[in-house]
Each structure stands twice: as structure tokens, then as C-alpha cells.
Amino acid sequence: MASLLCALSLSLSPSGLTRRQLTALATAGGASLPLRTFAGVEPTTVEASRASDKARPRVTSKGFIDLRIIESYTSSPVLENSALRGRLTLGLYGEAAPKQTARFVQLLTGRRGGPSGDPDSFPSLSSASFSARRPSELLLSGSCPGVSEVRLPDSLGGGVNFEWNGLSVALRPVLESTGVSHDRRGLLTHRIEDGGTVFGITLGPAPQLDRDWAVFGEVLAGSEPLGLLAEVEALPYLTGEAAPASVTGQIGAAVYSAQRSALMAVTQALGDSRADERIGKLLRRVEIVRSGLL
């Protein structure tokens, strides 16, 4: 059965099937479907892949995040009917980035101390979301549910502590430099001087991140079903200017404009001077519905 579905996936053009039909084929028989290409990215040759593998850090453990992408709020009264689901399989660099790998394993499992820890003893990526993107550079997660920053007064030395559901939690910055360049798409990274639970996935080569960010893993080749990251890149986001190219039609543009105007109005009403930080915020939901180790 799997070989038949694989043959079908190779003989039928992706444009002749809907995304849901392709997903159903892959789920039914585990068929290997070719990933869709996207702007500026060509399928990697076997030779290039092998050469690149030699220069990459060794993957010491694997995890996953399951995503639910709400692509439209207007096409159906039931959001699930407008949702795309998929899994990203992650490879972690436990030798090149041991500290951040240990932290990320805790976030994947929601267990302090990793897989052997008590359940629900640490913030979890399950029920978190991806909240922003930098075009062609980085997809950024939001904080895990229940996590908040607490800025300490100068009398206590200043700085930032973190709380989770009202309790202090060890989420201080992981000061670790791996020496791995942000040279390709699909790398897991975090800002070195920032604590908390936010991480990013590169959307292309981004060597400008090498100074302040540290790579600790990767989206494993072949685990991005039907161009899942490309689907996220196609979602509308806050630009601070005109509606993005991914918003088409009068209704879509009107929805985008209303969302942008509402956000800017709240920002101004609160006297918030950080409006620029909201640029890049996704205007659709990209939820992490489940995470863990493999």
C-alpha cells in the first residue's frame, strides 16, 4: 500500500491535488511526498546534502512539535475546517550546545530535569504558539503559557526574573556560544542574552544572527510535510504599512486593515512606545498543540 501511494505521489502533480488530499495520502500509508519548493529554495542534491552533513554538529536527541495553523477566520464558521496540521521533527545538538539542549528538552516535555522529571513541573511548549516572523530570516515563538517576566528593582540589583503560574522558575539566559553559523533554513536558535522560553527557526541563511543568537538544533530533513514552514510564511503579518502581499482580495485586505488599526489604537491609548516591536506579529494563529521527545 505504501509503495502504491508513493508511486501516486510521484506521478501526480501537486497542483492537481489539494493540500488536504496530499496530507491524507501521506497519513494513510506513510508515503513519502515531495516537499513543495518555495521562493529562493531549490531541492538539495544528495551530494550537497552529504557535504553539508559533514560540517554540521551531531544530532544527539530528537523531539517534535505538532502545529495547528488557522489559515482563515472567514472561510468557515468552524475554525478546524480552516486548519492545517503537521509535525516538525527536531534534531538537537547536545554536544555543541549542551546547556540550551537541556533547557529545550525541559520545554518539550514540561518536566524539570528532562524526561525523568515530574510531569507538569516546568513550562511546556504544548499550547504555546509561533507569534512573529522576520521575512526570510526567522520564525519566532511566543512564551510558554503561564510564563511572565518580573523586572527587579534597582535596589535588588535590577535585571529580570521569570515566573510560571506565579512561582519563580529557573529561566535565566543560557550563556553558551556554539560557533555554529546561521547558514541555512530550518535551524533552531535562541537569543543568547535573553532568558525565558522564546526560540526561533531560521527561514533562510541569516549570518547576521551569529553575534547575538546561538544555534542549538535543526528541523530534520524530510520532516517538513508539504512545506509547513512555507505555509506559515504565507500568513499575513503586521508590517506597519500596507497589507502584505499574502493578503489578497478586498475582504482579506479589510480584515488586515481592521486588525492593524485596532492593535495600533490600543498601543497608542496605553502610551506604549514599543510599537515597532509589534512589527512582524502574525495575524493568524500558529499553535503548538503537542510537543515531546522521540
JSON list of C-alpha atoms in Angstrom, two decimals, residues 73-286:
[
{"chain": "A", "resi": 73, "resn": "TYR", "atom": "CA", "xyz": [-11.14, 33.14, 10.09]},
{"chain": "A", "resi": 74, "resn": "THR", "atom": "CA", "xyz": [-13.77, 33.75, 7.40]},
{"chain": "A", "resi": 75, "resn": "SER", "atom": "CA", "xyz": [-13.83, 30.69, 5.11]},
{"chain": "A", "resi": 76, "resn": "SER", "atom": "CA", "xyz": [-15.73, 28.53, 7.62]},
{"chain": "A", "resi": 77, "resn": "PRO", "atom": "CA", "xyz": [-17.63, 29.10, 10.90]},
{"chain": "A", "resi": 78, "resn": "VAL", "atom": "CA", "xyz": [-15.70, 26.13, 12.31]},
{"chain": "A", "resi": 79, "resn": "LEU", "atom": "CA", "xyz": [-12.03, 27.05, 12.70]},
{"chain": "A", "resi": 80, "resn": "GLU", "atom": "CA", "xyz": [-10.91, 23.43, 12.46]},
{"chain": "A", "resi": 81, "resn": "ASN", "atom": "CA", "xyz": [-12.20, 23.35, 8.88]},
{"chain": "A", "resi": 82, "resn": "SER", "atom": "CA", "xyz": [-9.69, 26.09, 8.04]},
{"chain": "A", "resi": 83, "resn": "ALA", "atom": "CA", "xyz": [-6.83, 24.46, 9.92]},
{"chain": "A", "resi": 84, "resn": "LEU", "atom": "CA", "xyz": [-3.71, 22.80, 8.58]},
{"chain": "A", "resi": 85, "resn": "ARG", "atom": "CA", "xyz": [-1.97, 20.33, 10.89]},
{"chain": "A", "resi": 86, "resn": "GLY", "atom": "CA", "xyz": [1.55, 18.99, 10.66]},
{"chain": "A", "resi": 87, "resn": "ARG", "atom": "CA", "xyz": [4.58, 17.87, 12.65]},
{"chain": "A", "resi": 88, "resn": "LEU", "atom": "CA", "xyz": [8.10, 19.26, 12.70]},
{"chain": "A", "resi": 89, "resn": "THR", "atom": "CA", "xyz": [10.73, 16.74, 13.82]},
{"chain": "A", "resi": 90, "resn": "LEU", "atom": "CA", "xyz": [13.65, 18.43, 15.56]},
{"chain": "A", "resi": 91, "resn": "GLY", "atom": "CA", "xyz": [17.25, 17.34, 15.97]},
{"chain": "A", "resi": 92, "resn": "LEU", "atom": "CA", "xyz": [19.10, 18.75, 18.99]},
{"chain": "A", "resi": 93, "resn": "TYR", "atom": "CA", "xyz": [22.85, 19.41, 19.21]},
{"chain": "A", "resi": 94, "resn": "GLY", "atom": "CA", "xyz": [23.55, 18.04, 22.67]},
{"chain": "A", "resi": 95, "resn": "GLU", "atom": "CA", "xyz": [27.33, 18.10, 22.18]},
{"chain": "A", "resi": 96, "resn": "ALA", "atom": "CA", "xyz": [27.66, 21.53, 20.54]},
{"chain": "A", "resi": 97, "resn": "ALA", "atom": "CA", "xyz": [25.01, 23.18, 22.75]},
{"chain": "A", "resi": 98, "resn": "PRO", "atom": "CA", "xyz": [24.58, 21.05, 25.89]},
{"chain": "A", "resi": 99, "resn": "LYS", "atom": "CA", "xyz": [23.07, 23.76, 28.12]},
{"chain": "A", "resi": 100, "resn": "GLN", "atom": "CA", "xyz": [20.44, 25.00, 25.68]},
{"chain": "A", "resi": 101, "resn": "THR", "atom": "CA", "xyz": [19.63, 21.44, 24.60]},
{"chain": "A", "resi": 102, "resn": "ALA", "atom": "CA", "xyz": [18.96, 20.55, 28.24]},
{"chain": "A", "resi": 103, "resn": "ARG", "atom": "CA", "xyz": [16.72, 23.63, 28.60]},
{"chain": "A", "resi": 104, "resn": "PHE", "atom": "CA", "xyz": [14.83, 22.86, 25.38]},
{"chain": "A", "resi": 105, "resn": "VAL", "atom": "CA", "xyz": [14.25, 19.22, 26.41]},
{"chain": "A", "resi": 106, "resn": "GLN", "atom": "CA", "xyz": [12.59, 20.54, 29.57]},
{"chain": "A", "resi": 107, "resn": "LEU", "atom": "CA", "xyz": [10.36, 22.78, 27.45]},
{"chain": "A", "resi": 108, "resn": "LEU", "atom": "CA", "xyz": [9.46, 19.94, 25.07]},
{"chain": "A", "resi": 109, "resn": "THR", "atom": "CA", "xyz": [8.49, 17.64, 27.92]},
{"chain": "A", "resi": 110, "resn": "GLY", "atom": "CA", "xyz": [7.21, 20.10, 30.54]},
{"chain": "A", "resi": 111, "resn": "ARG", "atom": "CA", "xyz": [9.41, 18.32, 33.10]},
{"chain": "A", "resi": 112, "resn": "ARG", "atom": "CA", "xyz": [12.06, 19.94, 35.30]},
{"chain": "A", "resi": 113, "resn": "GLY", "atom": "CA", "xyz": [15.21, 17.92, 34.77]},
{"chain": "A", "resi": 114, "resn": "GLY", "atom": "CA", "xyz": [14.03, 16.46, 31.45]},
{"chain": "A", "resi": 115, "resn": "PRO", "atom": "CA", "xyz": [12.30, 13.14, 30.71]},
{"chain": "A", "resi": 116, "resn": "SER", "atom": "CA", "xyz": [12.94, 11.72, 34.19]},
{"chain": "A", "resi": 117, "resn": "GLY", "atom": "CA", "xyz": [11.45, 14.73, 35.99]},
{"chain": "A", "resi": 118, "resn": "ASP", "atom": "CA", "xyz": [7.98, 15.06, 37.43]},
{"chain": "A", "resi": 119, "resn": "PRO", "atom": "CA", "xyz": [5.23, 15.79, 34.87]},
{"chain": "A", "resi": 120, "resn": "ASP", "atom": "CA", "xyz": [3.93, 19.35, 34.72]},
{"chain": "A", "resi": 121, "resn": "SER", "atom": "CA", "xyz": [6.89, 20.59, 36.77]},
{"chain": "A", "resi": 122, "resn": "PHE", "atom": "CA", "xyz": [8.22, 23.01, 34.13]},
{"chain": "A", "resi": 123, "resn": "PRO", "atom": "CA", "xyz": [6.77, 25.32, 31.45]},
{"chain": "A", "resi": 124, "resn": "SER", "atom": "CA", "xyz": [5.83, 23.38, 28.32]},
{"chain": "A", "resi": 125, "resn": "LEU", "atom": "CA", "xyz": [5.79, 24.30, 24.64]},
{"chain": "A", "resi": 126, "resn": "SER", "atom": "CA", "xyz": [2.49, 22.43, 24.34]},
{"chain": "A", "resi": 127, "resn": "SER", "atom": "CA", "xyz": [-0.22, 25.10, 23.98]},
{"chain": "A", "resi": 128, "resn": "ALA", "atom": "CA", "xyz": [2.37, 27.74, 23.09]},
{"chain": "A", "resi": 129, "resn": "SER", "atom": "CA", "xyz": [2.41, 29.33, 19.63]},
{"chain": "A", "resi": 130, "resn": "PHE", "atom": "CA", "xyz": [4.55, 30.99, 17.00]},
{"chain": "A", "resi": 131, "resn": "SER", "atom": "CA", "xyz": [3.78, 34.68, 17.18]},
{"chain": "A", "resi": 132, "resn": "ALA", "atom": "CA", "xyz": [6.03, 36.60, 14.77]},
{"chain": "A", "resi": 133, "resn": "ARG", "atom": "CA", "xyz": [8.35, 36.34, 11.83]},
{"chain": "A", "resi": 134, "resn": "ARG", "atom": "CA", "xyz": [11.12, 38.30, 10.23]},
{"chain": "A", "resi": 135, "resn": "PRO", "atom": "CA", "xyz": [10.73, 37.84, 6.48]},
{"chain": "A", "resi": 136, "resn": "SER", "atom": "CA", "xyz": [13.33, 35.45, 5.01]},
{"chain": "A", "resi": 137, "resn": "GLU", "atom": "CA", "xyz": [15.12, 35.37, 8.36]},
{"chain": "A", "resi": 138, "resn": "LEU", "atom": "CA", "xyz": [13.35, 33.98, 11.41]},
{"chain": "A", "resi": 139, "resn": "LEU", "atom": "CA", "xyz": [10.11, 32.48, 12.71]},
{"chain": "A", "resi": 140, "resn": "LEU", "atom": "CA", "xyz": [9.70, 33.32, 16.41]},
{"chain": "A", "resi": 141, "resn": "SER", "atom": "CA", "xyz": [7.75, 31.53, 19.12]},
{"chain": "A", "resi": 142, "resn": "GLY", "atom": "CA", "xyz": [5.90, 33.25, 21.90]},
{"chain": "A", "resi": 143, "resn": "SER", "atom": "CA", "xyz": [6.42, 32.48, 25.56]},
{"chain": "A", "resi": 144, "resn": "CYS", "atom": "CA", "xyz": [5.06, 29.28, 27.06]},
{"chain": "A", "resi": 145, "resn": "PRO", "atom": "CA", "xyz": [1.63, 29.64, 28.72]},
{"chain": "A", "resi": 146, "resn": "GLY", "atom": "CA", "xyz": [1.85, 30.98, 32.26]},
{"chain": "A", "resi": 147, "resn": "VAL", "atom": "CA", "xyz": [5.37, 32.40, 31.89]},
{"chain": "A", "resi": 148, "resn": "SER", "atom": "CA", "xyz": [5.90, 36.09, 32.66]},
{"chain": "A", "resi": 149, "resn": "GLU", "atom": "CA", "xyz": [8.83, 38.42, 33.20]},
{"chain": "A", "resi": 150, "resn": "VAL", "atom": "CA", "xyz": [9.35, 40.13, 36.54]},
{"chain": "A", "resi": 151, "resn": "ARG", "atom": "CA", "xyz": [11.66, 43.14, 36.41]},
{"chain": "A", "resi": 152, "resn": "LEU", "atom": "CA", "xyz": [13.58, 43.52, 39.64]},
{"chain": "A", "resi": 153, "resn": "PRO", "atom": "CA", "xyz": [14.05, 46.98, 41.20]},
{"chain": "A", "resi": 154, "resn": "ASP", "atom": "CA", "xyz": [17.49, 48.55, 41.19]},
{"chain": "A", "resi": 155, "resn": "SER", "atom": "CA", "xyz": [17.65, 48.06, 44.96]},
{"chain": "A", "resi": 156, "resn": "LEU", "atom": "CA", "xyz": [17.70, 44.32, 44.31]},
{"chain": "A", "resi": 157, "resn": "GLY", "atom": "CA", "xyz": [20.27, 44.52, 41.55]},
{"chain": "A", "resi": 158, "resn": "GLY", "atom": "CA", "xyz": [17.86, 45.02, 38.65]},
{"chain": "A", "resi": 159, "resn": "GLY", "atom": "CA", "xyz": [17.54, 42.54, 35.83]},
{"chain": "A", "resi": 160, "resn": "VAL", "atom": "CA", "xyz": [14.74, 40.13, 35.03]},
{"chain": "A", "resi": 161, "resn": "ASN", "atom": "CA", "xyz": [13.40, 37.06, 36.77]},
{"chain": "A", "resi": 162, "resn": "PHE", "atom": "CA", "xyz": [10.77, 34.72, 35.42]},
{"chain": "A", "resi": 163, "resn": "GLU", "atom": "CA", "xyz": [7.61, 33.36, 36.98]},
{"chain": "A", "resi": 164, "resn": "TRP", "atom": "CA", "xyz": [5.44, 30.47, 35.87]},
{"chain": "A", "resi": 165, "resn": "ASN", "atom": "CA", "xyz": [1.89, 30.46, 37.20]},
{"chain": "A", "resi": 166, "resn": "GLY", "atom": "CA", "xyz": [3.01, 32.83, 39.94]},
{"chain": "A", "resi": 167, "resn": "LEU", "atom": "CA", "xyz": [6.02, 30.79, 41.07]},
{"chain": "A", "resi": 168, "resn": "SER", "atom": "CA", "xyz": [9.68, 31.60, 40.42]},
{"chain": "A", "resi": 169, "resn": "VAL", "atom": "CA", "xyz": [11.14, 29.41, 37.67]},
{"chain": "A", "resi": 170, "resn": "ALA", "atom": "CA", "xyz": [14.74, 28.92, 36.50]},
{"chain": "A", "resi": 171, "resn": "LEU", "atom": "CA", "xyz": [14.68, 30.50, 33.05]},
{"chain": "A", "resi": 172, "resn": "ARG", "atom": "CA", "xyz": [17.71, 32.75, 33.19]},
{"chain": "A", "resi": 173, "resn": "PRO", "atom": "CA", "xyz": [19.71, 33.26, 29.96]},
{"chain": "A", "resi": 174, "resn": "VAL", "atom": "CA", "xyz": [21.72, 30.31, 28.69]},
{"chain": "A", "resi": 175, "resn": "LEU", "atom": "CA", "xyz": [25.11, 31.93, 28.09]},
{"chain": "A", "resi": 176, "resn": "GLU", "atom": "CA", "xyz": [26.52, 29.48, 25.60]},
{"chain": "A", "resi": 177, "resn": "SER", "atom": "CA", "xyz": [28.11, 30.09, 22.22]},
{"chain": "A", "resi": 178, "resn": "THR", "atom": "CA", "xyz": [28.12, 27.11, 19.87]},
{"chain": "A", "resi": 179, "resn": "GLY", "atom": "CA", "xyz": [30.14, 28.56, 16.99]},
{"chain": "A", "resi": 180, "resn": "VAL", "atom": "CA", "xyz": [27.53, 27.21, 14.54]},
{"chain": "A", "resi": 181, "resn": "SER", "atom": "CA", "xyz": [26.60, 29.72, 11.85]},
{"chain": "A", "resi": 182, "resn": "HIS", "atom": "CA", "xyz": [23.02, 30.53, 10.86]},
{"chain": "A", "resi": 183, "resn": "ASP", "atom": "CA", "xyz": [23.82, 29.46, 7.32]},
{"chain": "A", "resi": 184, "resn": "ARG", "atom": "CA", "xyz": [20.63, 27.76, 6.18]},
{"chain": "A", "resi": 185, "resn": "ARG", "atom": "CA", "xyz": [16.92, 27.31, 6.60]},
{"chain": "A", "resi": 186, "resn": "GLY", "atom": "CA", "xyz": [15.46, 25.25, 9.43]},
{"chain": "A", "resi": 187, "resn": "LEU", "atom": "CA", "xyz": [17.95, 25.90, 12.26]},
{"chain": "A", "resi": 188, "resn": "LEU", "atom": "CA", "xyz": [16.74, 26.15, 15.87]},
{"chain": "A", "resi": 189, "resn": "THR", "atom": "CA", "xyz": [18.18, 29.19, 17.62]},
{"chain": "A", "resi": 190, "resn": "HIS", "atom": "CA", "xyz": [17.77, 31.42, 20.67]},
{"chain": "A", "resi": 191, "resn": "ARG", "atom": "CA", "xyz": [18.97, 34.87, 21.67]},
{"chain": "A", "resi": 192, "resn": "ILE", "atom": "CA", "xyz": [21.96, 34.38, 23.97]},
{"chain": "A", "resi": 193, "resn": "GLU", "atom": "CA", "xyz": [21.28, 37.26, 26.36]},
{"chain": "A", "resi": 194, "resn": "ASP", "atom": "CA", "xyz": [17.55, 36.55, 26.72]},
{"chain": "A", "resi": 195, "resn": "GLY", "atom": "CA", "xyz": [16.11, 34.12, 29.22]},
{"chain": "A", "resi": 196, "resn": "GLY", "atom": "CA", "xyz": [12.60, 32.74, 29.05]},
{"chain": "A", "resi": 197, "resn": "THR", "atom": "CA", "xyz": [11.13, 30.24, 26.61]},
{"chain": "A", "resi": 198, "resn": "VAL", "atom": "CA", "xyz": [11.23, 32.03, 23.24]},
{"chain": "A", "resi": 199, "resn": "PHE", "atom": "CA", "xyz": [13.10, 30.34, 20.39]},
{"chain": "A", "resi": 200, "resn": "GLY", "atom": "CA", "xyz": [13.33, 30.75, 16.63]},
{"chain": "A", "resi": 201, "resn": "ILE", "atom": "CA", "xyz": [13.57, 28.75, 13.41]},
{"chain": "A", "resi": 202, "resn": "THR", "atom": "CA", "xyz": [15.60, 30.26, 10.59]},
{"chain": "A", "resi": 203, "resn": "LEU", "atom": "CA", "xyz": [13.75, 30.81, 7.30]},
{"chain": "A", "resi": 204, "resn": "GLY", "atom": "CA", "xyz": [16.94, 31.13, 5.26]},
{"chain": "A", "resi": 205, "resn": "PRO", "atom": "CA", "xyz": [20.65, 31.88, 5.69]},
{"chain": "A", "resi": 206, "resn": "ALA", "atom": "CA", "xyz": [20.96, 34.58, 8.36]},
{"chain": "A", "resi": 207, "resn": "PRO", "atom": "CA", "xyz": [24.63, 35.10, 9.30]},
{"chain": "A", "resi": 208, "resn": "GLN", "atom": "CA", "xyz": [23.68, 38.45, 10.82]},
{"chain": "A", "resi": 209, "resn": "LEU", "atom": "CA", "xyz": [22.29, 36.46, 13.77]},
{"chain": "A", "resi": 210, "resn": "ASP", "atom": "CA", "xyz": [25.63, 34.83, 14.60]},
{"chain": "A", "resi": 211, "resn": "ARG", "atom": "CA", "xyz": [26.69, 37.56, 17.03]},
{"chain": "A", "resi": 212, "resn": "ASP", "atom": "CA", "xyz": [23.66, 37.57, 19.35]},
{"chain": "A", "resi": 213, "resn": "TRP", "atom": "CA", "xyz": [21.96, 34.23, 18.70]},
{"chain": "A", "resi": 214, "resn": "ALA", "atom": "CA", "xyz": [23.12, 30.62, 19.18]},
{"chain": "A", "resi": 215, "resn": "VAL", "atom": "CA", "xyz": [22.10, 27.58, 17.12]},
{"chain": "A", "resi": 216, "resn": "PHE", "atom": "CA", "xyz": [21.17, 24.51, 19.17]},
{"chain": "A", "resi": 217, "resn": "GLY", "atom": "CA", "xyz": [19.42, 22.22, 16.67]},
{"chain": "A", "resi": 218, "resn": "GLU", "atom": "CA", "xyz": [17.63, 21.85, 13.37]},
{"chain": "A", "resi": 219, "resn": "VAL", "atom": "CA", "xyz": [14.40, 20.83, 11.68]},
{"chain": "A", "resi": 220, "resn": "LEU", "atom": "CA", "xyz": [15.38, 17.43, 10.36]},
{"chain": "A", "resi": 221, "resn": "ALA", "atom": "CA", "xyz": [15.43, 16.97, 6.58]},
{"chain": "A", "resi": 222, "resn": "GLY", "atom": "CA", "xyz": [12.28, 15.41, 5.18]},
{"chain": "A", "resi": 223, "resn": "SER", "atom": "CA", "xyz": [10.20, 16.19, 8.29]},
{"chain": "A", "resi": 224, "resn": "GLU", "atom": "CA", "xyz": [8.58, 19.37, 6.98]},
{"chain": "A", "resi": 225, "resn": "PRO", "atom": "CA", "xyz": [5.35, 17.99, 5.47]},
{"chain": "A", "resi": 226, "resn": "LEU", "atom": "CA", "xyz": [4.17, 19.79, 2.36]},
{"chain": "A", "resi": 227, "resn": "GLY", "atom": "CA", "xyz": [6.30, 22.85, 3.11]},
{"chain": "A", "resi": 228, "resn": "LEU", "atom": "CA", "xyz": [4.89, 23.55, 6.58]},
{"chain": "A", "resi": 229, "resn": "LEU", "atom": "CA", "xyz": [7.22, 26.48, 7.21]},
{"chain": "A", "resi": 230, "resn": "ALA", "atom": "CA", "xyz": [6.27, 27.91, 3.83]},
{"chain": "A", "resi": 231, "resn": "GLU", "atom": "CA", "xyz": [2.62, 27.79, 4.91]},
{"chain": "A", "resi": 232, "resn": "VAL", "atom": "CA", "xyz": [3.48, 29.91, 7.95]},
{"chain": "A", "resi": 233, "resn": "GLU", "atom": "CA", "xyz": [5.46, 32.35, 5.79]},
{"chain": "A", "resi": 234, "resn": "ALA", "atom": "CA", "xyz": [2.39, 32.84, 3.60]},
{"chain": "A", "resi": 235, "resn": "LEU", "atom": "CA", "xyz": [0.27, 34.04, 6.54]},
{"chain": "A", "resi": 236, "resn": "PRO", "atom": "CA", "xyz": [-0.43, 37.78, 6.87]},
{"chain": "A", "resi": 237, "resn": "TYR", "atom": "CA", "xyz": [1.59, 39.66, 9.46]},
{"chain": "A", "resi": 238, "resn": "LEU", "atom": "CA", "xyz": [1.81, 43.18, 10.87]},
{"chain": "A", "resi": 239, "resn": "THR", "atom": "CA", "xyz": [4.05, 45.31, 8.67]},
{"chain": "A", "resi": 240, "resn": "GLY", "atom": "CA", "xyz": [3.12, 48.77, 9.91]},
{"chain": "A", "resi": 241, "resn": "GLU", "atom": "CA", "xyz": [2.47, 49.71, 6.28]},
{"chain": "A", "resi": 242, "resn": "ALA", "atom": "CA", "xyz": [0.14, 48.43, 3.58]},
{"chain": "A", "resi": 243, "resn": "ALA", "atom": "CA", "xyz": [-1.42, 44.97, 3.66]},
{"chain": "A", "resi": 244, "resn": "PRO", "atom": "CA", "xyz": [1.21, 42.30, 2.84]},
{"chain": "A", "resi": 245, "resn": "ALA", "atom": "CA", "xyz": [1.26, 40.50, -0.48]},
{"chain": "A", "resi": 246, "resn": "SER", "atom": "CA", "xyz": [-0.11, 37.36, 1.20]},
{"chain": "A", "resi": 247, "resn": "VAL", "atom": "CA", "xyz": [-3.41, 39.17, 1.86]},
{"chain": "A", "resi": 248, "resn": "THR", "atom": "CA", "xyz": [-5.46, 39.14, -1.32]},
{"chain": "A", "resi": 249, "resn": "GLY", "atom": "CA", "xyz": [-8.91, 40.41, -2.19]},
{"chain": "A", "resi": 250, "resn": "GLN", "atom": "CA", "xyz": [-10.96, 43.22, -0.73]},
{"chain": "A", "resi": 251, "resn": "ILE", "atom": "CA", "xyz": [-12.28, 41.19, 2.22]},
{"chain": "A", "resi": 252, "resn": "GLY", "atom": "CA", "xyz": [-8.81, 39.98, 3.21]},
{"chain": "A", "resi": 253, "resn": "ALA", "atom": "CA", "xyz": [-7.37, 43.47, 2.95]},
{"chain": "A", "resi": 254, "resn": "ALA", "atom": "CA", "xyz": [-10.24, 44.88, 5.02]},
{"chain": "A", "resi": 255, "resn": "VAL", "atom": "CA", "xyz": [-9.72, 42.29, 7.77]},
{"chain": "A", "resi": 256, "resn": "TYR", "atom": "CA", "xyz": [-5.99, 43.00, 7.80]},
{"chain": "A", "resi": 257, "resn": "SER", "atom": "CA", "xyz": [-6.57, 46.76, 7.97]},
{"chain": "A", "resi": 258, "resn": "ALA", "atom": "CA", "xyz": [-9.07, 46.41, 10.81]},
{"chain": "A", "resi": 259, "resn": "GLN", "atom": "CA", "xyz": [-6.75, 44.17, 12.84]},
{"chain": "A", "resi": 260, "resn": "ARG", "atom": "CA", "xyz": [-3.80, 46.50, 12.30]},
{"chain": "A", "resi": 261, "resn": "SER", "atom": "CA", "xyz": [-5.82, 49.62, 13.17]},
{"chain": "A", "resi": 262, "resn": "ALA", "atom": "CA", "xyz": [-7.18, 48.03, 16.36]},
{"chain": "A", "resi": 263, "resn": "LEU", "atom": "CA", "xyz": [-3.71, 46.99, 17.52]},
{"chain": "A", "resi": 264, "resn": "MET", "atom": "CA", "xyz": [-2.22, 50.41, 16.82]},
{"chain": "A", "resi": 265, "resn": "ALA", "atom": "CA", "xyz": [-5.13, 52.16, 18.57]},
{"chain": "A", "resi": 266, "resn": "VAL", "atom": "CA", "xyz": [-4.64, 50.10, 21.74]},
{"chain": "A", "resi": 267, "resn": "THR", "atom": "CA", "xyz": [-0.91, 50.75, 21.62]},
{"chain": "A", "resi": 268, "resn": "GLN", "atom": "CA", "xyz": [-1.41, 54.50, 21.37]},
{"chain": "A", "resi": 269, "resn": "ALA", "atom": "CA", "xyz": [-4.10, 54.53, 24.07]},
{"chain": "A", "resi": 270, "resn": "LEU", "atom": "CA", "xyz": [-1.76, 52.82, 26.50]},
{"chain": "A", "resi": 271, "resn": "GLY", "atom": "CA", "xyz": [1.07, 55.17, 25.66]},
{"chain": "A", "resi": 272, "resn": "ASP", "atom": "CA", "xyz": [3.19, 52.20, 24.65]},
{"chain": "A", "resi": 273, "resn": "SER", "atom": "CA", "xyz": [6.35, 53.31, 22.86]},
{"chain": "A", "resi": 274, "resn": "ARG", "atom": "CA", "xyz": [7.22, 49.79, 21.73]},
{"chain": "A", "resi": 275, "resn": "ALA", "atom": "CA", "xyz": [5.01, 49.73, 18.63]},
{"chain": "A", "resi": 276, "resn": "ASP", "atom": "CA", "xyz": [7.98, 48.84, 16.46]},
{"chain": "A", "resi": 277, "resn": "GLU", "atom": "CA", "xyz": [8.38, 45.61, 18.45]},
{"chain": "A", "resi": 278, "resn": "ARG", "atom": "CA", "xyz": [4.98, 44.50, 17.18]},
{"chain": "A", "resi": 279, "resn": "ILE", "atom": "CA", "xyz": [6.07, 44.64, 13.56]},
{"chain": "A", "resi": 280, "resn": "GLY", "atom": "CA", "xyz": [6.16, 41.09, 12.26]},
{"chain": "A", "resi": 281, "resn": "LYS", "atom": "CA", "xyz": [3.39, 39.80, 14.52]},
{"chain": "A", "resi": 282, "resn": "LEU", "atom": "CA", "xyz": [1.44, 37.05, 12.78]},
{"chain": "A", "resi": 283, "resn": "LEU", "atom": "CA", "xyz": [-2.24, 37.84, 12.17]},
{"chain": "A", "resi": 284, "resn": "ARG", "atom": "CA", "xyz": [-3.21, 34.18, 12.16]},
{"chain": "A", "resi": 285, "resn": "ARG", "atom": "CA", "xyz": [-2.83, 31.55, 14.85]},
{"chain": "A", "resi": 286, "resn": "VAL", "atom": "CA", "xyz": [0.05, 29.06, 14.62]}
]
